[in-house]
Amino acid sequence: MALENILILAAASLLWAATFRNHGRTWFMLIASVVVIFWLQPALPIRGADFFTPIATLVLIVLTWFITADDATRKQRKNIIILTIVTGVVLLLNLTRFLPTDFQLLTASRPPQLETTLIIFLITGLTLLAFSRLTRFSASFLTFGLVLTIGLFLLIKIPALSLWLASFLRTLSGQSLTNVSINDFRWLGFSYVAFRLIHTIRDKQSGRFPSVDVGEFITYVIFFPAFTAGPIDRLERFIKDLRAPFSGLNLETFYSAGQRLLLGLFKKFVIADALALIALNDSNATQVTSTFWMWVIVYAYAFQIYFDFSGYTDIALAIAQLLGIKLPENFASPYLKPNLTQFWNNWHMTLTQWFRAYFFNPVTRWLRSWQKPMSIPMMILLTQVATMLLIGFWHGVTWNFTLWGLWHGLGLFIHNRWNDATKAKAAAWAITPARQAALNISGILLTFHFVAIGWIFFALSSPVTSWQVILRLFGVN
Amino acid sequence: MKQEIKPLNVLIKGLLLFALFNLVIAAWQTGVGQLSLYNILYPGRERLPFGENPKQSYNLSLFDLDAMFASHVIAGTPKTDDEFRVVIVGDSSVWGTLLKPEETLAGQLNADTLNACGKTVRTYNLGYPTISLTKDVMLLSYAVQYNPDLVIWMTTLDAFPLEKQTSTPLVANNEEKVRELATSYGLRVEADDSNFEVKSFWQKTFVGNRRAWADFFRLQIYGVMWSATGIDQVYPSEYEKAQTDFETDESYHDLTAPLTEDDLAINALETGFRVVGETPMLLVNEPMLISSGANSDIRYNFFYPRWAYDDYREIMTSLSERNDWTYVDFWDIVPANEFTNSAIHLTPAGENMLAENLAPYILENCK
């Protein structure tokens, strides 16, 4: 989100909370979230794509709600009202195509013909109707939803598939394939949307899914402060806040949210953006010739990415707080942690927790359930590497993200084994505060540098360049 | 005891402090630009900051002359007894478009390790990529504070037209400095020159002048990348070669033949000599591309029809003789194939030819 987007959203939230208090708060959050996904979606070279992509997000969310909601909730009349209003909002946005260009402020480009949008809504409506009339909901629907979401995720994250998708959409819209590129189709916020949808489907499968109406569900998935950069909240926690009576903004909340917002803006737009000018990237990776300066730009990247992510988290938490929603914390001084395990417990915490809950723990349980379980170290190696590889793929299915995942997976495994082997000795040695501090500081430095070197794979696009940078860091030309 | 927060008080105090801060900034105009991380944390730049693509060139254009000079290597190089200090001013050909710092005229002269009157010649590149004599005079007025032993002023006819004097952004955004030169040295500037960006009091506050502040900070930050890479401009692998075929066009600005001194900003040239005072100054007519393509009998190159340039050379020769200026005319010393993307931008080999030709004059002018 750009600075002006953030300021407008914060001001709107503040105004609503201060003026209307609990009246229509959930409606405000729902409608604002729907508008924001159109507003923030960047312009795409494929005709109409920047309007249809948010629609696809909404359709996917509604379908997911439909297959996860229980019968009683699904049949509630208010869902039809909510869907009608959401549809109305989208159609109103579509109608802005008739406004002069200067007034088309809510979409990246001029919205497409209304007919196409109506056809999409009609098909969605008929699908929902068919679903509800023709069959009882079974586990296979949930599996299908899961596969569909993961499939779409892969379509966007795997460069070869993204290129195919871009070519397909260009052909569909009658555009030339001459300049087709994997960047043609950028589905804003889909990574986070997919995670929330997978979370709800999995919770439904395990019987933990709470009963929510379609409005609550849409608001949860695309809640505008957290739509683009997280954190990834859990539905049952989110709806508690959403349903709790909101007595309006008090001074304490205002100060707390205000401070957090200013801190976030400072982190993102002053520190991170300034560091971005000197941070490691594909261009300067090969231009820097000295070891010293290579370390400087790697450090700059390490801090830039931290202040960028954590700044956005602060902003999201602050805006949500104005509306009475307490989103979960996402960063807790990760670079001050003395080992890699603690680093990951404090870096992008909601993402890590998501993977722990929906991948690491189930896989570990499954491996343990084998008749002849593998050895503990082997199990740790397998699960940690697999988890970190998946986190890497979440950012993009490329060799560099694979290496980044592998780097951290192996790092976690090595730390686990090292910790196991030396725990007793370390405790025996660190018997004075000075020794404890020495151990702690050396751990922090080691962990930070391990993470910083890992960022090289994250920041760059080619393994060869990444390797060259690493060699340069250690004085090898 | 926890003190109760009074929001109105906080708001009023905050606004007052913010207003006060802005007023202090607006009133206190002196020398923030002189504070610099260059020459302290990282080395000074070999040429003045200029760049329209900061992300690739690690350099940017700004208008704060203090900040520009403070980032230059000359600001961090105390003159030693054995240094014969030469500063070169001029346009983009001196600054070195498409050239690495060591390939520029100053870089090549430094590589020659000349010895003048028993001192080592150290040359500083103070060229800047726009063509205007007034801009050069403004930079000269800064250069003299670094106590040069010799000034080389590279120029060409296109720096002389009257309408070009203040239109270059660096001059247009330094109205006060130019007016100061008018008062102190008789530089001719129109009282109501519309080219100047005259700042109101509001535009001098921190908020009103935020772009300049941002540029100042970005210049400091890009010092890291300059130090790390030695890159200060984009070096494209391919560029459009200088034009050699022309239309049958004899026009030159709005001027008509014959060219006279009144058509040109001779006053700026004279002011330049007054600014440097006793310091010897070498006025050099810089090399240019002499085309042999279509209609080259009418035009020498993209910039000049033959009539205008021939008249200009005559004017410069007689003017120099009349004023006893040391004037060197290098207009045709570089062959056409040693120009890059412009009729005045030289290849490294072209710069080397220029440096070889210029070196004897430097040695002659030492005292």
Short mmCIF file of N, CA and C in Angstrom, two decimals, chain A residues 6-123:
data_model
loop_
_atom_site.label_atom_id
_atom_site.label_comp_id
_atom_site.label_asym_id
_atom_site.label_seq_id
_atom_site.Cartn_x
_atom_site.Cartn_y
_atom_site.Cartn_z
N ILE A 6 -2.73 4.37 2.70
CA ILE A 6 -2.75 4.11 4.15
C ILE A 6 -3.40 5.26 4.89
N LEU A 7 -3.02 6.47 4.52
CA LEU A 7 -3.56 7.63 5.23
C LEU A 7 -5.07 7.75 5.02
N ILE A 8 -5.51 7.48 3.79
CA ILE A 8 -6.95 7.55 3.51
C ILE A 8 -7.70 6.48 4.33
N LEU A 9 -7.16 5.27 4.35
CA LEU A 9 -7.82 4.19 5.09
C LEU A 9 -7.83 4.45 6.59
N ALA A 10 -6.71 4.97 7.08
CA ALA A 10 -6.64 5.27 8.52
C ALA A 10 -7.63 6.38 8.87
N ALA A 11 -7.67 7.41 8.01
CA ALA A 11 -8.59 8.52 8.29
C ALA A 11 -10.04 8.06 8.23
N ALA A 12 -10.35 7.23 7.23
CA ALA A 12 -11.73 6.73 7.10
C ALA A 12 -12.10 5.89 8.31
N SER A 13 -11.19 5.05 8.75
CA SER A 13 -11.46 4.19 9.91
C SER A 13 -11.65 5.03 11.17
N LEU A 14 -10.78 6.00 11.32
CA LEU A 14 -10.85 6.88 12.49
C LEU A 14 -12.18 7.63 12.51
N LEU A 15 -12.53 8.14 11.35
CA LEU A 15 -13.77 8.91 11.24
C LEU A 15 -14.98 8.04 11.57
N TRP A 16 -14.97 6.82 11.02
CA TRP A 16 -16.10 5.93 11.26
C TRP A 16 -16.19 5.56 12.75
N ALA A 17 -15.04 5.19 13.30
CA ALA A 17 -15.05 4.75 14.70
C ALA A 17 -15.45 5.88 15.63
N ALA A 18 -15.01 7.08 15.30
CA ALA A 18 -15.30 8.22 16.17
C ALA A 18 -16.73 8.70 16.00
N THR A 19 -17.26 8.55 14.79
CA THR A 19 -18.58 9.12 14.51
C THR A 19 -19.70 8.13 14.76
N PHE A 20 -19.57 6.95 14.18
CA PHE A 20 -20.71 6.02 14.21
C PHE A 20 -20.59 4.94 15.29
N ARG A 21 -19.41 4.85 15.86
CA ARG A 21 -19.16 3.85 16.90
C ARG A 21 -19.58 2.45 16.41
N ASN A 22 -20.52 1.82 17.09
CA ASN A 22 -20.86 0.45 16.71
C ASN A 22 -21.89 0.38 15.59
N HIS A 23 -22.46 1.54 15.26
CA HIS A 23 -23.52 1.51 14.25
C HIS A 23 -22.94 1.24 12.87
N GLY A 24 -23.30 0.11 12.35
CA GLY A 24 -22.85 -0.21 10.99
C GLY A 24 -21.37 -0.48 10.88
N ARG A 25 -20.71 -0.76 11.99
CA ARG A 25 -19.27 -0.98 11.93
C ARG A 25 -18.93 -2.19 11.05
N THR A 26 -19.66 -3.26 11.23
CA THR A 26 -19.35 -4.47 10.44
C THR A 26 -19.63 -4.23 8.95
N TRP A 27 -20.68 -3.45 8.69
CA TRP A 27 -20.97 -3.11 7.29
C TRP A 27 -19.85 -2.26 6.72
N PHE A 28 -19.39 -1.32 7.55
CA PHE A 28 -18.30 -0.45 7.08
C PHE A 28 -17.08 -1.30 6.72
N MET A 29 -16.75 -2.24 7.62
CA MET A 29 -15.56 -3.06 7.38
C MET A 29 -15.72 -3.94 6.15
N LEU A 30 -16.94 -4.47 5.97
CA LEU A 30 -17.19 -5.33 4.82
C LEU A 30 -17.08 -4.53 3.51
N ILE A 31 -17.82 -3.44 3.47
CA ILE A 31 -17.86 -2.66 2.21
C ILE A 31 -16.50 -2.04 1.91
N ALA A 32 -15.86 -1.51 2.95
CA ALA A 32 -14.52 -0.92 2.75
C ALA A 32 -13.55 -1.99 2.23
N SER A 33 -13.64 -3.18 2.78
CA SER A 33 -12.74 -4.26 2.34
C SER A 33 -12.99 -4.62 0.89
N VAL A 34 -14.27 -4.68 0.51
CA VAL A 34 -14.59 -5.00 -0.89
C VAL A 34 -14.06 -3.91 -1.81
N VAL A 35 -14.28 -2.67 -1.43
CA VAL A 35 -13.81 -1.56 -2.29
C VAL A 35 -12.28 -1.56 -2.37
N VAL A 36 -11.66 -1.82 -1.23
CA VAL A 36 -10.18 -1.74 -1.17
C VAL A 36 -9.51 -2.76 -2.09
N ILE A 37 -10.10 -3.95 -2.22
CA ILE A 37 -9.42 -4.94 -3.08
C ILE A 37 -9.43 -4.49 -4.54
N PHE A 38 -10.42 -3.70 -4.91
CA PHE A 38 -10.42 -3.14 -6.27
C PHE A 38 -9.46 -1.94 -6.33
N TRP A 39 -9.50 -1.16 -5.28
CA TRP A 39 -8.73 0.10 -5.23
C TRP A 39 -7.22 -0.17 -5.26
N LEU A 40 -6.81 -1.22 -4.56
CA LEU A 40 -5.37 -1.48 -4.46
C LEU A 40 -4.82 -2.36 -5.59
N GLN A 41 -5.71 -3.05 -6.27
CA GLN A 41 -5.23 -3.93 -7.34
C GLN A 41 -4.50 -3.10 -8.41
N PRO A 42 -3.24 -3.43 -8.71
CA PRO A 42 -2.52 -2.63 -9.70
C PRO A 42 -3.04 -2.85 -11.12
N ALA A 43 -2.75 -1.89 -11.96
CA ALA A 43 -3.16 -2.02 -13.36
C ALA A 43 -2.41 -3.18 -14.00
N LEU A 44 -3.11 -3.92 -14.85
CA LEU A 44 -2.48 -5.07 -15.51
C LEU A 44 -2.56 -4.88 -17.03
N PRO A 45 -1.57 -5.42 -17.72
CA PRO A 45 -1.60 -5.23 -19.18
C PRO A 45 -2.70 -6.01 -19.89
N ILE A 46 -3.28 -6.99 -19.18
CA ILE A 46 -4.36 -7.77 -19.81
C ILE A 46 -5.67 -7.01 -19.61
N ARG A 47 -6.38 -6.84 -20.70
CA ARG A 47 -7.58 -6.01 -20.68
C ARG A 47 -8.60 -6.50 -19.63
N GLY A 48 -9.01 -5.60 -18.78
CA GLY A 48 -10.05 -5.92 -17.79
C GLY A 48 -9.58 -6.73 -16.60
N ALA A 49 -8.33 -7.22 -16.64
CA ALA A 49 -7.88 -8.15 -15.60
C ALA A 49 -7.84 -7.51 -14.22
N ASP A 50 -7.51 -6.21 -14.17
CA ASP A 50 -7.42 -5.62 -12.84
C ASP A 50 -8.80 -5.39 -12.21
N PHE A 51 -9.85 -5.58 -12.97
CA PHE A 51 -11.19 -5.53 -12.38
C PHE A 51 -11.70 -6.95 -12.08
N PHE A 52 -11.38 -7.87 -12.99
CA PHE A 52 -11.88 -9.23 -12.79
C PHE A 52 -11.12 -10.00 -11.70
N THR A 53 -9.89 -9.60 -11.45
CA THR A 53 -9.12 -10.29 -10.41
C THR A 53 -9.75 -10.11 -9.03
N PRO A 54 -10.11 -8.89 -8.62
CA PRO A 54 -10.82 -8.77 -7.33
C PRO A 54 -12.16 -9.51 -7.33
N ILE A 55 -12.83 -9.51 -8.51
CA ILE A 55 -14.10 -10.25 -8.56
C ILE A 55 -13.83 -11.74 -8.32
N ALA A 56 -12.76 -12.23 -8.94
CA ALA A 56 -12.41 -13.65 -8.74
C ALA A 56 -12.12 -13.93 -7.27
N THR A 57 -11.48 -12.97 -6.60
CA THR A 57 -11.21 -13.14 -5.16
C THR A 57 -12.53 -13.30 -4.42
N LEU A 58 -13.48 -12.41 -4.73
CA LEU A 58 -14.77 -12.45 -4.03
C LEU A 58 -15.53 -13.75 -4.33
N VAL A 59 -15.52 -14.15 -5.60
CA VAL A 59 -16.23 -15.38 -5.98
C VAL A 59 -15.63 -16.58 -5.24
N LEU A 60 -14.31 -16.62 -5.22
CA LEU A 60 -13.64 -17.73 -4.54
C LEU A 60 -13.98 -17.75 -3.04
N ILE A 61 -14.03 -16.58 -2.45
CA ILE A 61 -14.34 -16.50 -1.02
C ILE A 61 -15.78 -16.98 -0.76
N VAL A 62 -16.69 -16.51 -1.60
CA VAL A 62 -18.10 -16.89 -1.40
C VAL A 62 -18.27 -18.40 -1.59
N LEU A 63 -17.63 -18.95 -2.62
CA LEU A 63 -17.73 -20.40 -2.84
C LEU A 63 -17.15 -21.17 -1.66
N THR A 64 -16.03 -20.67 -1.14
CA THR A 64 -15.41 -21.35 0.01
C THR A 64 -16.33 -21.28 1.22
N TRP A 65 -16.92 -20.11 1.42
CA TRP A 65 -17.86 -19.99 2.55
C TRP A 65 -19.01 -20.98 2.37
N PHE A 66 -19.48 -21.08 1.13
CA PHE A 66 -20.63 -21.92 0.85
C PHE A 66 -20.36 -23.39 1.19
N ILE A 67 -19.14 -23.82 0.89
CA ILE A 67 -18.86 -25.25 1.16
C ILE A 67 -18.41 -25.49 2.61
N THR A 68 -18.06 -24.41 3.30
CA THR A 68 -17.61 -24.63 4.69
C THR A 68 -18.70 -24.33 5.72
N ALA A 69 -19.66 -23.48 5.33
CA ALA A 69 -20.69 -23.11 6.30
C ALA A 69 -21.64 -24.28 6.56
N ASP A 70 -22.19 -24.30 7.76
CA ASP A 70 -23.15 -25.37 8.02
C ASP A 70 -24.49 -25.00 7.39
N ASP A 71 -25.35 -26.00 7.25
CA ASP A 71 -26.63 -25.82 6.55
C ASP A 71 -27.44 -24.66 7.12
N ALA A 72 -27.54 -24.63 8.46
CA ALA A 72 -28.37 -23.60 9.10
C ALA A 72 -27.86 -22.21 8.79
N THR A 73 -26.56 -22.03 8.88
CA THR A 73 -25.98 -20.71 8.61
C THR A 73 -26.16 -20.35 7.14
N ARG A 74 -25.95 -21.33 6.29
CA ARG A 74 -26.04 -21.07 4.85
C ARG A 74 -27.43 -20.61 4.45
N LYS A 75 -28.42 -21.12 5.14
CA LYS A 75 -29.80 -20.82 4.75
C LYS A 75 -30.31 -19.51 5.35
N GLN A 76 -29.50 -18.87 6.16
CA GLN A 76 -29.98 -17.62 6.76
C GLN A 76 -30.22 -16.57 5.68
N ARG A 77 -31.32 -15.85 5.85
CA ARG A 77 -31.73 -14.88 4.82
C ARG A 77 -30.74 -13.71 4.71
N LYS A 78 -30.10 -13.42 5.84
CA LYS A 78 -29.21 -12.25 5.81
C LYS A 78 -28.04 -12.44 4.83
N ASN A 79 -27.72 -13.70 4.54
CA ASN A 79 -26.63 -13.94 3.58
C ASN A 79 -26.99 -13.41 2.20
N ILE A 80 -28.27 -13.59 1.86
CA ILE A 80 -28.72 -13.10 0.54
C ILE A 80 -28.62 -11.57 0.51
N ILE A 81 -29.01 -10.96 1.63
CA ILE A 81 -28.93 -9.48 1.70
C ILE A 81 -27.48 -9.04 1.57
N ILE A 82 -26.62 -9.72 2.32
CA ILE A 82 -25.19 -9.35 2.28
C ILE A 82 -24.64 -9.52 0.86
N LEU A 83 -24.94 -10.64 0.25
CA LEU A 83 -24.42 -10.89 -1.10
C LEU A 83 -24.97 -9.88 -2.09
N THR A 84 -26.23 -9.51 -1.90
CA THR A 84 -26.83 -8.50 -2.79
C THR A 84 -26.09 -7.17 -2.64
N ILE A 85 -25.78 -6.83 -1.40
CA ILE A 85 -25.09 -5.55 -1.18
C ILE A 85 -23.66 -5.60 -1.75
N VAL A 86 -23.00 -6.70 -1.51
CA VAL A 86 -21.62 -6.83 -2.06
C VAL A 86 -21.67 -6.75 -3.59
N THR A 87 -22.65 -7.46 -4.17
CA THR A 87 -22.81 -7.41 -5.63
C THR A 87 -23.09 -5.98 -6.08
N GLY A 88 -23.93 -5.31 -5.33
CA GLY A 88 -24.26 -3.92 -5.66
C GLY A 88 -23.02 -3.03 -5.62
N VAL A 89 -22.19 -3.23 -4.62
CA VAL A 89 -20.96 -2.42 -4.51
C VAL A 89 -20.07 -2.64 -5.74
N VAL A 90 -19.94 -3.92 -6.11
CA VAL A 90 -19.09 -4.24 -7.27
C VAL A 90 -19.69 -3.63 -8.54
N LEU A 91 -21.01 -3.74 -8.67
CA LEU A 91 -21.64 -3.17 -9.87
C LEU A 91 -21.50 -1.65 -9.91
N LEU A 92 -21.59 -1.03 -8.74
CA LEU A 92 -21.39 0.43 -8.69
C LEU A 92 -19.96 0.78 -9.13
N LEU A 93 -19.01 -0.03 -8.65
CA LEU A 93 -17.62 0.20 -9.07
C LEU A 93 -17.50 0.02 -10.57
N ASN A 94 -18.22 -0.98 -11.08
CA ASN A 94 -18.18 -1.23 -12.53
C ASN A 94 -18.76 -0.05 -13.30
N LEU A 95 -19.79 0.56 -12.70
CA LEU A 95 -20.45 1.69 -13.38
C LEU A 95 -19.57 2.93 -13.45
N THR A 96 -18.52 2.95 -12.66
CA THR A 96 -17.63 4.13 -12.73
C THR A 96 -16.93 4.22 -14.10
N ARG A 97 -17.09 3.16 -14.90
CA ARG A 97 -16.52 3.22 -16.25
C ARG A 97 -17.14 4.36 -17.07
N PHE A 98 -18.33 4.78 -16.66
CA PHE A 98 -18.99 5.85 -17.41
C PHE A 98 -18.59 7.24 -16.91
N LEU A 99 -17.82 7.28 -15.84
CA LEU A 99 -17.36 8.57 -15.34
C LEU A 99 -16.17 9.04 -16.17
N PRO A 100 -15.91 10.35 -16.18
CA PRO A 100 -14.71 10.83 -16.87
C PRO A 100 -13.45 10.22 -16.22
N THR A 101 -12.40 10.10 -16.98
CA THR A 101 -11.17 9.44 -16.50
C THR A 101 -10.69 10.01 -15.16
N ASP A 102 -10.81 11.30 -14.98
CA ASP A 102 -10.33 11.95 -13.76
C ASP A 102 -11.05 11.46 -12.50
N PHE A 103 -12.26 10.93 -12.69
CA PHE A 103 -13.04 10.49 -11.52
C PHE A 103 -12.96 8.98 -11.27
N GLN A 104 -12.22 8.29 -12.10
CA GLN A 104 -12.11 6.83 -11.91
C GLN A 104 -10.98 6.55 -10.93
N LEU A 105 -11.27 6.81 -9.66
CA LEU A 105 -10.22 6.75 -8.65
C LEU A 105 -10.16 5.40 -7.93
N LEU A 106 -11.18 4.59 -8.10
CA LEU A 106 -11.25 3.37 -7.30
C LEU A 106 -10.79 2.12 -8.04
N THR A 107 -10.48 2.26 -9.29
CA THR A 107 -9.97 1.11 -10.05
C THR A 107 -8.70 1.55 -10.78
N ALA A 108 -7.84 0.56 -11.03
CA ALA A 108 -6.55 0.89 -11.65
C ALA A 108 -6.73 1.39 -13.08
N SER A 109 -7.68 0.80 -13.78
CA SER A 109 -7.97 1.29 -15.13
C SER A 109 -9.49 1.32 -15.30
N ARG A 110 -9.93 1.79 -16.45
CA ARG A 110 -11.38 1.92 -16.67
C ARG A 110 -12.03 0.54 -16.56
N PRO A 111 -13.05 0.42 -15.70
CA PRO A 111 -13.70 -0.90 -15.55
C PRO A 111 -14.27 -1.38 -16.88
N PRO A 112 -14.38 -2.72 -17.02
CA PRO A 112 -14.86 -3.27 -18.30
C PRO A 112 -16.37 -3.13 -18.47
N GLN A 113 -16.87 -3.73 -19.56
CA GLN A 113 -18.32 -3.72 -19.83
C GLN A 113 -19.07 -4.36 -18.66
N LEU A 114 -20.23 -3.80 -18.37
CA LEU A 114 -21.03 -4.29 -17.25
C LEU A 114 -21.53 -5.73 -17.50
N GLU A 115 -21.78 -6.03 -18.77
CA GLU A 115 -22.36 -7.33 -19.12
C GLU A 115 -21.49 -8.49 -18.61
N THR A 116 -20.18 -8.34 -18.78
CA THR A 116 -19.29 -9.43 -18.38
C THR A 116 -19.38 -9.67 -16.87
N THR A 117 -19.40 -8.60 -16.11
CA THR A 117 -19.52 -8.72 -14.65
C THR A 117 -20.84 -9.40 -14.28
N LEU A 118 -21.90 -8.98 -14.96
CA LEU A 118 -23.22 -9.58 -14.67
C LEU A 118 -23.21 -11.07 -14.97
N ILE A 119 -22.56 -11.43 -16.07
CA ILE A 119 -22.50 -12.87 -16.44
C ILE A 119 -21.74 -13.64 -15.35
N ILE A 120 -20.64 -13.07 -14.86
CA ILE A 120 -19.86 -13.74 -13.80
C ILE A 120 -20.73 -13.93 -12.56
N PHE A 121 -21.47 -12.90 -12.19
CA PHE A 121 -22.33 -13.01 -11.00
C PHE A 121 -23.44 -14.03 -11.23
N LEU A 122 -23.97 -14.03 -12.45
CA LEU A 122 -25.05 -14.98 -12.77
C LEU A 122 -24.54 -16.41 -12.65
N ILE A 123 -23.36 -16.65 -13.22
CA ILE A 123 -22.79 -18.01 -13.17
C ILE A 123 -22.51 -18.40 -11.71
#
